[in-house]
């Protein structure tokens, strides 16, 4: 099993962090290939909560973690996460956390531009996380972004930071925003480079060598398929590639190594930010019931921004679309326990899109951008009582809830191999293939 790729099937927040931690038991290296601190991955082990935005979710299992060349890295946030793990006495040495020399660096001016641009969009705002992601990728595209390799020479890196901040400041002024102090940012980044420079290496060569030596790599995707810059609900998307085919490119390894593509989908859906969501639930009481109590483990409030997530029923046409785009081998469902106790569960089987869409066809790719015109057609399913899902070390069973899982499995056209039924690492039911 050389390389396993794990991606989100929806708009992020599918519970990838927990499932990567679970799957990491059997791998040697966990590597992230896309996005930046816009992600928020939460792992619970007993009473300990680990939240990461940049670090792959393999550290709680003591696995080597790689931040790949397709990522955009905010050094301040990364150092904060490393400090948090240090405090928990988890190994964060440069051999344990490796940063690709090709990853790009996020500056505070990228974040300021992100915020200013969103404000300028007015009612057409995307609802970005404000983490500077789109501007860091823009600078990469335009050939003026800063690469992590430059951090190996902190003083020179500081000078490059100074130059780019001054350029960004002109843009900020044009947008009516306050420019940042280029000297202060440059000094700060020189200091960050001093801490992070030793972690920077040729991770592509490291991964290739490890794979050749029989090691297993788990590639952990951030965000979800419907936020992909090409295949997502454009323009309400992030600026990175979130699908399985982008993993080897973002890590700089041969795509031939990929042997297992796993999609993670939540049993209902959530979205933060703007953009279409056909199955959104307008009944606030029901939506709040699915969100869970604020501050309770797994509650549907953004791990990065704290924003209340929009909530909807599971959308099978979109799930089929995501399964097909990602060429999935397996599907993992999360948060089945949250549906327990509901008398009636709705599941979207098809859309009425101008004329009715046939039930079992893939969503027409063109329609992904026209989701506002899609009227969901629901099937009502009878719920199950909470204690039908049993999940103890010695006894794991989904009871009647398995009929829901079977329905999703049939619709997606790929086997559901694992079902998560709680926040803890052990609350996973493995289904027979
Ligand atoms: P950006 O990635 O900050 O530019 O935001 C673009 C869109 O993607 C916004 O709608 C964000 O709310 C959404 N987004 C980005 N990262 C995540 C994530 O990790 N989970 C959920 N939504 C995200």
Short mmCIF file of N, CA and C in Angstrom, two decimals, residues 54 74-86 188 191-193 195-196 199:
data_model
loop_
_atom_site.label_atom_id
_atom_site.label_comp_id
_atom_site.label_asym_id
_atom_site.label_seq_id
_atom_site.Cartn_x
_atom_site.Cartn_y
_atom_site.Cartn_z
N UNK A 54 -1.93 23.75 9.73
CA UNK A 54 -0.90 23.53 8.72
C UNK A 54 -0.24 22.15 8.85
N UNK A 74 2.02 29.77 6.44
CA UNK A 74 2.13 30.96 7.29
C UNK A 74 3.08 30.59 8.43
N UNK A 75 4.30 31.11 8.43
CA UNK A 75 5.29 30.65 9.43
C UNK A 75 4.89 30.93 10.87
N UNK A 76 4.18 32.03 11.09
CA UNK A 76 3.77 32.35 12.47
C UNK A 76 2.82 31.27 13.01
N UNK A 77 1.85 30.90 12.15
CA UNK A 77 0.88 29.87 12.58
C UNK A 77 1.58 28.54 12.77
N UNK A 78 2.51 28.23 11.86
CA UNK A 78 3.19 26.93 11.94
C UNK A 78 4.01 26.85 13.23
N UNK A 79 4.72 27.92 13.54
CA UNK A 79 5.53 27.92 14.78
C UNK A 79 4.63 27.78 16.00
N UNK A 80 3.46 28.41 15.95
CA UNK A 80 2.49 28.29 17.06
C UNK A 80 2.07 26.84 17.25
N UNK A 81 1.79 26.13 16.13
CA UNK A 81 1.39 24.73 16.22
C UNK A 81 2.52 23.86 16.76
N UNK A 82 3.72 24.15 16.29
CA UNK A 82 4.88 23.37 16.75
C UNK A 82 5.04 23.55 18.26
N UNK A 83 4.87 24.78 18.73
CA UNK A 83 4.97 25.05 20.17
C UNK A 83 3.92 24.26 20.95
N UNK A 84 2.69 24.22 20.41
CA UNK A 84 1.60 23.49 21.09
C UNK A 84 1.97 22.01 21.24
N UNK A 85 2.56 21.43 20.18
CA UNK A 85 2.94 20.01 20.26
C UNK A 85 4.14 19.81 21.19
N UNK A 86 5.05 20.79 21.19
CA UNK A 86 6.18 20.73 22.14
C UNK A 86 5.65 20.63 23.57
N UNK A 188 10.62 40.27 11.60
CA UNK A 188 9.86 39.15 12.17
C UNK A 188 10.08 37.87 11.35
N UNK A 191 13.37 36.26 11.75
CA UNK A 191 13.40 35.47 13.00
C UNK A 191 12.70 34.10 12.79
N UNK A 192 11.54 34.11 12.14
CA UNK A 192 10.82 32.84 11.87
C UNK A 192 11.73 31.90 11.08
N UNK A 193 12.43 32.46 10.08
CA UNK A 193 13.30 31.63 9.23
C UNK A 193 14.37 30.95 10.07
N UNK A 195 14.06 29.83 13.00
CA UNK A 195 13.48 28.65 13.65
C UNK A 195 13.13 27.55 12.65
N UNK A 196 12.62 27.96 11.49
CA UNK A 196 12.06 26.95 10.57
C UNK A 196 13.04 26.44 9.52
N UNK A 199 13.96 22.84 9.08
CA UNK A 199 12.91 21.88 8.69
C UNK A 199 12.77 21.80 7.17
#
